[in-house]
Short mmCIF file of C-alpha atoms and ligand atoms in Angstrom, two decimals:
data_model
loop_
_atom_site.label_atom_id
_atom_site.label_comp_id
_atom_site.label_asym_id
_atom_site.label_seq_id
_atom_site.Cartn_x
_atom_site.Cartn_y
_atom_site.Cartn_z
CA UNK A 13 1.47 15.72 -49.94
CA UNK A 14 -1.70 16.00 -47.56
CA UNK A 15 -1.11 15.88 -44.26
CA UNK A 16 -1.25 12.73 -42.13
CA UNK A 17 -4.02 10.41 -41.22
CA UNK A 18 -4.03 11.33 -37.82
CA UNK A 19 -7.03 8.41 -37.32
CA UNK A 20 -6.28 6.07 -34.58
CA UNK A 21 -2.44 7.46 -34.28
CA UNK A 22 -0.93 6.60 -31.16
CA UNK A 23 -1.22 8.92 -27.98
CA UNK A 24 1.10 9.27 -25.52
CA UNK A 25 1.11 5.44 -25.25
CA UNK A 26 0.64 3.53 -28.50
CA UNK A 27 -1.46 -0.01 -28.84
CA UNK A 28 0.65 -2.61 -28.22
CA UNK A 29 0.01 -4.27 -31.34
CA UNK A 30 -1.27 -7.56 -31.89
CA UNK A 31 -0.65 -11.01 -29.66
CA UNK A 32 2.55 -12.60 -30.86
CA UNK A 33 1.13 -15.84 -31.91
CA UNK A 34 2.97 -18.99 -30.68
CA UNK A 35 5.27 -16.70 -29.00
CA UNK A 36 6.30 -17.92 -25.23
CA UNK A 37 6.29 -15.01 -22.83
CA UNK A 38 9.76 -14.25 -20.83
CA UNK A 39 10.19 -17.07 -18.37
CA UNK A 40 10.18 -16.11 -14.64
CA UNK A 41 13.15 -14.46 -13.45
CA UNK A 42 14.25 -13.87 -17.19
CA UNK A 43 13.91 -10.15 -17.73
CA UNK A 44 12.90 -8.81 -21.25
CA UNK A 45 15.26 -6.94 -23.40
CA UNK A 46 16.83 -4.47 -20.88
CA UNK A 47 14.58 -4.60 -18.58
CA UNK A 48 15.39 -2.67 -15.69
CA UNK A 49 18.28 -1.60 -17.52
CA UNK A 50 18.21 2.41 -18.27
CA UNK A 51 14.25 2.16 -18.63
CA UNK A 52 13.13 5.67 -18.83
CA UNK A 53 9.90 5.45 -16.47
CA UNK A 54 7.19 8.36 -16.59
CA UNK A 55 9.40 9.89 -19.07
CA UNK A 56 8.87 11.51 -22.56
CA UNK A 57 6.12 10.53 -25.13
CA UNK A 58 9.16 9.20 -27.11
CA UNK A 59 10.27 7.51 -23.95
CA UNK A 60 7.44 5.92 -23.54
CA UNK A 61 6.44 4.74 -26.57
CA UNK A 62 9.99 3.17 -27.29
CA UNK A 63 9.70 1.22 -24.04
CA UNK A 64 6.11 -0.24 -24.96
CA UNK A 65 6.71 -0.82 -28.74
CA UNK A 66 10.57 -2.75 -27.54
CA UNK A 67 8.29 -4.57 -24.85
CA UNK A 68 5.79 -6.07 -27.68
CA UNK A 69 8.11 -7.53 -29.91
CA UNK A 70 10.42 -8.72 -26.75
CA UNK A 71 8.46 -12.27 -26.19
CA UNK A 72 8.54 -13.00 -30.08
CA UNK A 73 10.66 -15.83 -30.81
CA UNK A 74 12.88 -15.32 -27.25
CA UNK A 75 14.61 -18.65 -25.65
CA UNK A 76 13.70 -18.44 -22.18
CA UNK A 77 16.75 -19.98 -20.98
CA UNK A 78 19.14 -17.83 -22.69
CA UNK A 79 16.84 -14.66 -23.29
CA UNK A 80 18.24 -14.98 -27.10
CA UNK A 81 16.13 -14.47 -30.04
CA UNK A 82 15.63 -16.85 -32.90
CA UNK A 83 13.67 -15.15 -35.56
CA UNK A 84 14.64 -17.32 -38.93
CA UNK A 85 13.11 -15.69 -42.08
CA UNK A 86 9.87 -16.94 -42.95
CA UNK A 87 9.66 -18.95 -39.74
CA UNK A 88 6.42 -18.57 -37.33
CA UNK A 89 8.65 -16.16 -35.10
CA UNK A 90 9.33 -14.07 -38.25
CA UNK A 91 5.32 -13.84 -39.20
CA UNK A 92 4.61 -12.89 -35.67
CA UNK A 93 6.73 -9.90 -36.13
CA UNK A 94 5.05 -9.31 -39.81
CA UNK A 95 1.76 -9.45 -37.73
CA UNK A 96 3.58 -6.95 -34.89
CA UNK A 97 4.30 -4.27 -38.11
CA UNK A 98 0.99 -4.79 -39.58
CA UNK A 99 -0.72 -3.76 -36.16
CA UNK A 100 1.55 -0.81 -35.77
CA UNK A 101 1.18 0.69 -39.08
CA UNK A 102 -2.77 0.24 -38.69
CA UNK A 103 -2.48 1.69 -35.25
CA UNK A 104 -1.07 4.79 -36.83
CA UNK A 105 -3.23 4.97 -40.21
CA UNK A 106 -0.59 3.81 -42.37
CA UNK A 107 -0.96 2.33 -45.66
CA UNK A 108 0.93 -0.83 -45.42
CA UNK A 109 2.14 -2.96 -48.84
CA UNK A 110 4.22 -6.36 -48.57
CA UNK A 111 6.59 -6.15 -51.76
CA UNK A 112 7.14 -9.42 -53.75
CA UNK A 113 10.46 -9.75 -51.61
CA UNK A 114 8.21 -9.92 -48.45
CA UNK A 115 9.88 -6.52 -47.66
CA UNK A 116 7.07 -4.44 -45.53
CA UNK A 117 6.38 -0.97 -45.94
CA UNK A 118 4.01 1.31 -44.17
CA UNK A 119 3.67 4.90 -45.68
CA UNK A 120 2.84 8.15 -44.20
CA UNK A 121 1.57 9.57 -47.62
CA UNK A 122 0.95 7.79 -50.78
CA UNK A 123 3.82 5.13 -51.84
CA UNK A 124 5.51 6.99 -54.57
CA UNK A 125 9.11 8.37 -55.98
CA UNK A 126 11.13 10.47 -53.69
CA UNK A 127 9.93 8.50 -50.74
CA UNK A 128 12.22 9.13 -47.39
CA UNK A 129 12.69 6.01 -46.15
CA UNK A 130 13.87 4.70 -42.78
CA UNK A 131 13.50 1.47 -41.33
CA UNK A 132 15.63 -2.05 -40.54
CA UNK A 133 14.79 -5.88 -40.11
CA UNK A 134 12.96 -7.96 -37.41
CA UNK A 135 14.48 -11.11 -38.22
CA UNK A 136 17.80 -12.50 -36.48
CA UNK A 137 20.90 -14.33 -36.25
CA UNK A 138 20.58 -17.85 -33.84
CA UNK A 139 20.20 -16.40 -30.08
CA UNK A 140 20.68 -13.35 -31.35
CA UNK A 141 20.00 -9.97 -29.33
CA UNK A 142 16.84 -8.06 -29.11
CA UNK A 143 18.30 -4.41 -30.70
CA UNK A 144 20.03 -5.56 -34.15
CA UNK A 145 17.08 -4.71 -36.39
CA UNK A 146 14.24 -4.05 -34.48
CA UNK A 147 15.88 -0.80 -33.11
CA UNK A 148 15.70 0.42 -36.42
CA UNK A 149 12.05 -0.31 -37.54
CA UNK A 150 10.86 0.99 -33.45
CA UNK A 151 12.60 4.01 -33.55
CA UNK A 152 10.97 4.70 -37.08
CA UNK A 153 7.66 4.24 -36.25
CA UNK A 154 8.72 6.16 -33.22
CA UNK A 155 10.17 9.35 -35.45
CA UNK A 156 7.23 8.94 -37.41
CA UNK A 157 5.06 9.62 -34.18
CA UNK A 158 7.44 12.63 -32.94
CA UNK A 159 7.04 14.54 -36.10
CA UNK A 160 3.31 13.92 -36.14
CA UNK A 161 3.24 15.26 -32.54
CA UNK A 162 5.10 18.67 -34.05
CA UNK A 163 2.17 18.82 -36.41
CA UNK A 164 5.39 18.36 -39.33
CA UNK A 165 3.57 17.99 -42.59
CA UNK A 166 6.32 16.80 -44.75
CA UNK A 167 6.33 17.34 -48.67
CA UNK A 168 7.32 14.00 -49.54
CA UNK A 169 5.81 10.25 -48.67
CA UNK A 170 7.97 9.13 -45.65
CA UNK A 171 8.16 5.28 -45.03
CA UNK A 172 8.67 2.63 -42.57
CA UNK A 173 10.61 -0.18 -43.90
CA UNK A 174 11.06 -3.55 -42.25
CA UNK A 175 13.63 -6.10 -44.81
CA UNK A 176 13.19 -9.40 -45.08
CA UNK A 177 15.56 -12.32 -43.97
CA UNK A 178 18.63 -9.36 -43.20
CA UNK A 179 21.14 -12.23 -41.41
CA UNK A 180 20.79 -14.82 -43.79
CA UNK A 181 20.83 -17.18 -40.86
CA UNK A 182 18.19 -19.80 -42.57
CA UNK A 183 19.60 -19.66 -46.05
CA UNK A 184 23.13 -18.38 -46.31
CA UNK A 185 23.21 -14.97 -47.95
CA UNK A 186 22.54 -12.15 -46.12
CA UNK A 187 19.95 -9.31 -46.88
CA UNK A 188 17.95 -11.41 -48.93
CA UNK A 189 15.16 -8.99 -49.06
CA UNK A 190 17.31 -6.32 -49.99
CA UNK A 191 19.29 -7.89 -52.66
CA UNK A 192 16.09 -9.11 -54.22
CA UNK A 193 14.68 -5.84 -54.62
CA UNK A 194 17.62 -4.38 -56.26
CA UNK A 195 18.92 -6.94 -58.04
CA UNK A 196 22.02 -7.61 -56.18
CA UNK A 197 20.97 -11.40 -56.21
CA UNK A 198 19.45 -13.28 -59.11
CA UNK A 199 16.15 -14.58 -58.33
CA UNK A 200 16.23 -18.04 -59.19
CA UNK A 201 19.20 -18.92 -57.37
CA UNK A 202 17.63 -16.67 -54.25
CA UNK A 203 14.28 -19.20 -54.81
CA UNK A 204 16.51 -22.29 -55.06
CA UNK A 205 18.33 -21.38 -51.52
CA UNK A 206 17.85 -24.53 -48.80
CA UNK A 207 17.96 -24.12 -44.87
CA UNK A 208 19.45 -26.45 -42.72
CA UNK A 209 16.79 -28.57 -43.37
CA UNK A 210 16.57 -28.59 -47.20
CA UNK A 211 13.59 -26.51 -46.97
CA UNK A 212 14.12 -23.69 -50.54
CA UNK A 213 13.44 -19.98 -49.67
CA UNK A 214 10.59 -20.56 -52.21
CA UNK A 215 9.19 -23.61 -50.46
CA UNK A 216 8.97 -21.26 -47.31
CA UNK A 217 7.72 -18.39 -49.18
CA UNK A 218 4.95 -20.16 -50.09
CA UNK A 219 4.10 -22.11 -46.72
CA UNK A 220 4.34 -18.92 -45.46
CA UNK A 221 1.24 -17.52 -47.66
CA UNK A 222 3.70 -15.39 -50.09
CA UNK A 223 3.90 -15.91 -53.56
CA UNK A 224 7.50 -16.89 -54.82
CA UNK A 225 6.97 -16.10 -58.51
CA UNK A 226 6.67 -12.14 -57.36
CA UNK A 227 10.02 -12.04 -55.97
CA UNK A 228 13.36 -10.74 -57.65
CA UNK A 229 14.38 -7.31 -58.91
CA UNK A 230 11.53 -4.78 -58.53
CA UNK A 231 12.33 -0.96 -60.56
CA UNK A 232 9.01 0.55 -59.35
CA UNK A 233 9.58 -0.21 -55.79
CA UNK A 234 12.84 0.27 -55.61
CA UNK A 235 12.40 3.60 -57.51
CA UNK A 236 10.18 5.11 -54.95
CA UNK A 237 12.76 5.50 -52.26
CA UNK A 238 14.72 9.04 -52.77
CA UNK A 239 16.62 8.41 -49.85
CA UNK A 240 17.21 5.86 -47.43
CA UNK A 241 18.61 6.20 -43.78
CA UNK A 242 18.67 2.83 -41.59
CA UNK A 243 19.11 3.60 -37.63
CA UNK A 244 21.01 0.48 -35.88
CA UNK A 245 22.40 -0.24 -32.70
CA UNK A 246 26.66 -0.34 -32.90
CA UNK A 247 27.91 -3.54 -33.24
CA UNK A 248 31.32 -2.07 -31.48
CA UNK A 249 32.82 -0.01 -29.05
CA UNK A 250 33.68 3.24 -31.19
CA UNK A 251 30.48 5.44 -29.97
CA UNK A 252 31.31 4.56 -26.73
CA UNK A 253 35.27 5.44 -26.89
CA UNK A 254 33.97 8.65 -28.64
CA UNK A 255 31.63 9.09 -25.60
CA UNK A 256 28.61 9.72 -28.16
CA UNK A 257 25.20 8.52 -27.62
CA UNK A 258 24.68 8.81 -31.75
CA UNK A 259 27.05 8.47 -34.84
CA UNK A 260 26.69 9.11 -38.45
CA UNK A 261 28.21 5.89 -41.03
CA UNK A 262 30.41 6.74 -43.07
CA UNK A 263 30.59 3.25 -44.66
CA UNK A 264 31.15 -0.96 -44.21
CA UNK A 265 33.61 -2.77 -44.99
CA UNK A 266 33.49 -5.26 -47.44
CA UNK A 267 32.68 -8.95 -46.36
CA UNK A 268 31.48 -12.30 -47.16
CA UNK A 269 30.91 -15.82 -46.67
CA UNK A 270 32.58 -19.07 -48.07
CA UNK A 271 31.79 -22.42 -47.22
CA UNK A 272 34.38 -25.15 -46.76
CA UNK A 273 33.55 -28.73 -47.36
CA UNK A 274 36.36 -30.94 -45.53
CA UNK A 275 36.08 -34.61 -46.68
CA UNK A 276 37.44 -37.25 -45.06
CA UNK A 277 36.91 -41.10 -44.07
CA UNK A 278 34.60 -42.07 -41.51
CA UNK A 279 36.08 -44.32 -39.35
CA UNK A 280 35.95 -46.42 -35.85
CA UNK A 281 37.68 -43.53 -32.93
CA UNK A 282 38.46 -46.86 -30.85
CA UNK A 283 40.52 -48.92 -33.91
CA UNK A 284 41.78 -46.66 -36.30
CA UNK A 285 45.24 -45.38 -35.90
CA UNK A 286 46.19 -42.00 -36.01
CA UNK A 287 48.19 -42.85 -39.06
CA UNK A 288 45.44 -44.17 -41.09
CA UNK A 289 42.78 -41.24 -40.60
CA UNK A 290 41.91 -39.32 -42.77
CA UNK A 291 40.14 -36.87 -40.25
CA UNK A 292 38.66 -33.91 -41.90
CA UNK A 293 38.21 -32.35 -37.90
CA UNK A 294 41.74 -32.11 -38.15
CA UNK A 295 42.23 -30.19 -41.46
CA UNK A 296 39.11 -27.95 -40.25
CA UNK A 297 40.90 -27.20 -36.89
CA UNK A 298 44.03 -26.16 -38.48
CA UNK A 299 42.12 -23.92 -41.06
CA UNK A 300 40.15 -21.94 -38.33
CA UNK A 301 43.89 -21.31 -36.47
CA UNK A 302 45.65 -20.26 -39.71
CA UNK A 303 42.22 -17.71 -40.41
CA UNK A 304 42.27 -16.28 -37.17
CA UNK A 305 46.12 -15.94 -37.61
CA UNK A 306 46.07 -14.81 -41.27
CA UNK A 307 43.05 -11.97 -40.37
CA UNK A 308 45.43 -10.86 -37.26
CA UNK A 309 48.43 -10.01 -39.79
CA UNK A 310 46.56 -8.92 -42.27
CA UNK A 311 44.54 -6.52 -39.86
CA UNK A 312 41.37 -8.15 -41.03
CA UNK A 313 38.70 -10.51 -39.35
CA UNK A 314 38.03 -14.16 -39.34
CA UNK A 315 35.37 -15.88 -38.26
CA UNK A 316 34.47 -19.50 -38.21
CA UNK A 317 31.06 -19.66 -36.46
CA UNK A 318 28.94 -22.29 -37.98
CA UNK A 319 30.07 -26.02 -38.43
CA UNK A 320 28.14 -29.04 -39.16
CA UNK A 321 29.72 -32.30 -38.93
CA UNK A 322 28.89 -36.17 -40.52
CA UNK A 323 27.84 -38.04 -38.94
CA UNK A 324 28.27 -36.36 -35.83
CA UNK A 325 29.37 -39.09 -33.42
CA UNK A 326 31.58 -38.76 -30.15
CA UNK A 327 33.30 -41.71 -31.04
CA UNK A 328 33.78 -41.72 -34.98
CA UNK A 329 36.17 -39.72 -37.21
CA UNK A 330 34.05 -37.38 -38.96
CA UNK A 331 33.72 -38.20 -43.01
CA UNK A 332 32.38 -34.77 -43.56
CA UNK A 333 32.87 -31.27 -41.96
CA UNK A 334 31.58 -27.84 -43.63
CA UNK A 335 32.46 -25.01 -41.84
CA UNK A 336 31.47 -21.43 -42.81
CA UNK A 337 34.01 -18.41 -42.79
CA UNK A 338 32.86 -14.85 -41.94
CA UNK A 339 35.55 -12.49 -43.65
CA UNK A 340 35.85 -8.68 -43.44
CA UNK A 341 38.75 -6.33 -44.04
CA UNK A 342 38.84 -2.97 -44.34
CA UNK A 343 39.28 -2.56 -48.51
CA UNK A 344 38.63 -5.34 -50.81
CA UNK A 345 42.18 -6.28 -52.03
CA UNK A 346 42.66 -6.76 -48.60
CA UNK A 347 39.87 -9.34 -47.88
CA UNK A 348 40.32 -11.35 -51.53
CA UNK A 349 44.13 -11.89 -50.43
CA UNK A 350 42.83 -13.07 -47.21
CA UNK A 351 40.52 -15.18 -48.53
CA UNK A 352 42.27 -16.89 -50.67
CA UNK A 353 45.77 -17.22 -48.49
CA UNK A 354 42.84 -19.46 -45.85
CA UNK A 355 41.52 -21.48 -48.67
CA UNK A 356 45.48 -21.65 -50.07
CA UNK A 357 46.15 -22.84 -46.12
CA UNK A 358 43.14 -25.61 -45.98
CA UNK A 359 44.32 -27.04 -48.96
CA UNK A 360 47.89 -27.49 -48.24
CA UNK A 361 46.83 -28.74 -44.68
CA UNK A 362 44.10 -31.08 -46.34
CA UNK A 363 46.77 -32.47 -48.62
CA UNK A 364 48.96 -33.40 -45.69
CA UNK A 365 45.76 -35.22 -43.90
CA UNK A 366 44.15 -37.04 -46.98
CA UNK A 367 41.42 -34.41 -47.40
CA UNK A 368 39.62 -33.27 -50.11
CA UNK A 369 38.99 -29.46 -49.72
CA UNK A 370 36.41 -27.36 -51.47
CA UNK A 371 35.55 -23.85 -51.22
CA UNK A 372 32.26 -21.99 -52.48
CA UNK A 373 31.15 -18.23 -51.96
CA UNK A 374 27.91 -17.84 -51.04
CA UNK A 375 27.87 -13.92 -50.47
CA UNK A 376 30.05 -11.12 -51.05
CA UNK A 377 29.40 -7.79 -50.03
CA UNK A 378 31.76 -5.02 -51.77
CA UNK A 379 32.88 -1.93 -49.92
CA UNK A 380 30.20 0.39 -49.45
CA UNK A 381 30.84 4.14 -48.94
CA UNK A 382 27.34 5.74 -47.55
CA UNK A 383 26.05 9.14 -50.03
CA UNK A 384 28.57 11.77 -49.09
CA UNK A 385 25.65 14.38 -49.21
CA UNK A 386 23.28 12.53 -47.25
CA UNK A 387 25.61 12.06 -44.61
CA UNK A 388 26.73 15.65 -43.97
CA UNK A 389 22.92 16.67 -44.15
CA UNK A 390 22.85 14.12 -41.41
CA UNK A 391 25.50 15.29 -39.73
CA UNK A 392 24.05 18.84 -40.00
CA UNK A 393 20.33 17.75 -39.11
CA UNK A 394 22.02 16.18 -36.00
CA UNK A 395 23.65 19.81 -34.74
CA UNK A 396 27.08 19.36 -36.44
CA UNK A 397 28.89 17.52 -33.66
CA UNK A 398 27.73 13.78 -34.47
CA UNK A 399 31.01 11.74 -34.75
CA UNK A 400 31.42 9.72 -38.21
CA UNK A 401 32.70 6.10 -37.99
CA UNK A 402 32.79 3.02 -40.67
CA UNK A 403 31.64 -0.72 -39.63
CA UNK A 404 32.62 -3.70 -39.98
CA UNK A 405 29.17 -5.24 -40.01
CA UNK A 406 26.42 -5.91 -43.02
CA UNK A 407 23.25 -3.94 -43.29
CA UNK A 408 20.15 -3.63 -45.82
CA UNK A 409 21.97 -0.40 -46.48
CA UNK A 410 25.14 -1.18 -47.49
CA UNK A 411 23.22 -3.08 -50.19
CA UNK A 412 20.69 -0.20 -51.11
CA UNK A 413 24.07 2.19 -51.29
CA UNK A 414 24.84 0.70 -54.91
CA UNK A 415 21.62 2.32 -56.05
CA UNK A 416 19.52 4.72 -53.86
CA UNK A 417 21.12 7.50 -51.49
CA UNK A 418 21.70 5.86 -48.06
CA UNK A 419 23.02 6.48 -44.60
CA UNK A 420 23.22 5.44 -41.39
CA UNK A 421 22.43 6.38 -37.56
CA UNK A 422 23.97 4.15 -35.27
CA UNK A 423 23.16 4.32 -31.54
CA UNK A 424 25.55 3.69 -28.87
CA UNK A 425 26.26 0.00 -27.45
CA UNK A 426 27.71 0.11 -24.00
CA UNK A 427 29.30 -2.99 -24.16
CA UNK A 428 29.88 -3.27 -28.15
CA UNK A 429 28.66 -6.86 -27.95
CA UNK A 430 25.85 -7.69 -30.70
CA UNK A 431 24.89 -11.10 -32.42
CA UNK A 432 23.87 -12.27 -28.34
CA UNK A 433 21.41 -12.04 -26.39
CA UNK A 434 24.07 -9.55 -24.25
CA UNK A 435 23.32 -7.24 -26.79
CA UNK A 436 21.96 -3.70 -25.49
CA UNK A 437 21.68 0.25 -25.36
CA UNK A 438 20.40 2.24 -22.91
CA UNK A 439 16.87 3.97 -23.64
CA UNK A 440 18.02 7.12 -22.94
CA UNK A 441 20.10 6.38 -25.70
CA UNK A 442 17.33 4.75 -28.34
CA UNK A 443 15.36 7.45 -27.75
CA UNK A 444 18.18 10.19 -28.49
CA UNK A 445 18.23 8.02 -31.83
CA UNK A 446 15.09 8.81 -32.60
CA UNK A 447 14.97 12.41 -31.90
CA UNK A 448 17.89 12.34 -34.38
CA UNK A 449 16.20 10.16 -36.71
CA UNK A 450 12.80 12.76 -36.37
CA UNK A 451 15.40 15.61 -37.15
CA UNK A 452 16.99 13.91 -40.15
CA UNK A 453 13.18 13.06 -41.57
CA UNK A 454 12.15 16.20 -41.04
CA UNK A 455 14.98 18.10 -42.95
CA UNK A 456 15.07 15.37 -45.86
CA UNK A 457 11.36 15.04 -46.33
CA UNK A 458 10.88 18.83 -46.26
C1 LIG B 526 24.93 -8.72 -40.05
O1 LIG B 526 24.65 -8.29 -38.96
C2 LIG B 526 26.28 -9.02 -40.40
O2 LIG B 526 27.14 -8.14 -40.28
O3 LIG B 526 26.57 -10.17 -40.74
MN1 LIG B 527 23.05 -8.56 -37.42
MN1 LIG B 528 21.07 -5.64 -38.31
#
């Protein structure tokens, strides 16, 4: 491969890329992502860089008030972090291409087989935190930039990858963009997925400027990447009970989501006695205390985190509630026992409340087990003494792993707390990430 084109690559300090459009800027008093927090002032090129490229994406699609992030696939917030990619990889002369998934690429080298990929998402879960995702497509550009400062010519096209829609939090199933491009989902019923508001993932597509007829499984662009390694902030506490800035994955467990419809009678809350309900709150209550207590036996987890009720009065009994369950267990016989002793549980409780209960899946993710080669070369690339640990949360990579050579960096979480806007690592630590991430690039793309 020819060497990079060095034209308009970042200095010491890189552009900040492009305006976020529509984007409110941190409200007074509110600081940005870590702010103050471990910023590493005056410090490395690395250092630096992190810091500025973290501080351009931090007003996108941030509440003020909370300091969360709400970055919906497809949304406005969602294209102002397209836009914030787009400016980076033109900052640094990289080609960039927008796959018929809406899965964006830039390339150090031309887009071909054997590709080393690394990269993450820029969407997010509902006030979710500023690290999950975005670490991982930063400290890529970022690695990118370190190896160009070495003068590293690598052999092989490396990539930046940011997936679409990762969380699934507008239209149910997780790593859409990912699952598209390998297949994992069927198109049509990806196209045919509404949001809360009835809007189809194709609708959006399309209002969005993409074209919905390129999506679904894509060989050629899927068969360019030779390996892929996604860097992500923990979601837990193990790096930091292992006292490790940086750990290798070893794999995820397998998880899903099901969505129970409870339904019930509206009614008057002032008139009807308890007797005569038929108060699907009720069945749904019981159901999230007999998960929680199921997962806790089982050694499992159990997670009822989104509800929406009909019609949603304080003083009516509810005719509808749909409440979706999170489950994860460490091996799969595990989780479809679990699974079905809850559903096994709502039913018996709905029975006893005049209830109808019904269960659909809308995603599940099999145990993934990252490339056993790939992660010692990791491993190795990283000095030998990087502690290996399996999570309990989804990824793009966990869905590559079923057909392209994958791993995983994860970077240490002081507090283990993700999915919030509490959600945080140090930059001393990020930036360890991507010296690691630099090192593992460099050895795989030669
Ligand atoms: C994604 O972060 C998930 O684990 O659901
Ligand atoms: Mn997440
Ligand atoms: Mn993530």
């Amino acid at each position: 491969m020819s060497g990079p084109d060095r034209a308009g690559r970042p200095a010491a300090v890189p552009p900040a890329g492009p305006a976020a459009p529509g984007s409110g800027a941190p409200g007074p008093g509110v600081p940005g992502p870590a702010a103050g927090r471990g910023a590493v002032a005056g410090g490395s090129a690395t250092a630096v860089r992190f810091r500025s490229l973290l501080d351009a994406l931090a007003p996108i699609g941030r509440d003020p008030a909370s300091g969360g992030y709400r970055r919906f696939g497809w949304t406005a917030a969602d294209l102002a972090c397209r836009e914030w990619f787009a400016g980076e990889a033109a900052a640094r002369g990289m080609d960039r291409t927008v796959d018929g998934n809406g899965n964006l690429w830039a390339w150090w080298g031309t887009p071909g087989p054997g590709a080393v990929v690394t990269g993450s998402h820029l969407d997010s879960v509902p006030n979710g935190g500023a690290y999950d995702g975005p670490l991982g497509v930063i400290s890529a550009f970022c690695a990118v930039d370190e190896l160009r400062d070495r003068d590293v010519t690598p052999a092989r096209p490396v990539a930046v990858v940011a997936f679409a829609d990762e969380e699934g939090a507008r239209f149910g199933v997780a790593c859409l963009g990912s699952r598209l491009l390998s297949g994992a989902i069927e198109r049509d019923r990806a196209l045919a997925l509404t949001d809360a508001d009835g809007t189809s993932l194709a609708d959006a597509m399309r209002a969005a400027g993409a074209d919905p007829r390129a999506a679904g499984a894509d060989p050629e662009v899927l068969g360019r990447i030779g390996a892929f390694v996604e860097l992500h902030v923990e979601q837990g506490r193990g790096l930091v009970d292992l006292g490790a800035p940086i750990g290798v994955a070893t794999g995820i467990w397998p998880h899903g989501r099901w969505r129970y419809r409870f339904a019930g009678e509206a009614n008057h809350a002032g008139t009807t006695r308890l007797a005569d309900r038929r108060d699907p709150m009720l069945t749904f209550a019981n159901t999230v205390l007999s998960a929680r207590k199921k997962a806790r036996l089982a050694g499992a987890l159990a997670t009822f985190g989104r509800v929406t009720v009909v019609p949603n009065g304080t003083n009516a009994v509810p005719s509808t509630v749909d409440g979706w369950l999170d489950a994860r267990a460490p091996d799969e016989a595990t989780l479809q026992e679990l699974v079905a002793a809850i559903g096994q549980a709502a039913t018996e409780r709905g029975q006893r409340d005049g209830v109808e209960v019904a269960v659909s899946t809308e995603s599940v993710t099999p145990a993934v087990a990252f490339d056993p080669t790939l992660r010692q070369r990791l491993v190795a690339a990283l000095g030998g003494g990087a502690p290996e640990l399996p999570t309990g949360a989804g990824h793009d990579a966990g869905i590559l792993a079923a057909r392209v050579p994958t791993a995983m960096l994860f970077v240490r979480n002081p507090t283990g707390v993700s999915h919030s806007p509490a959600e945080y690592a140090a930059d001393a630590d990020c930036v360890a990430g991507i010296h690691a991430l630099a090192a593992v690039l460099e050895d795989l793309a030669g």
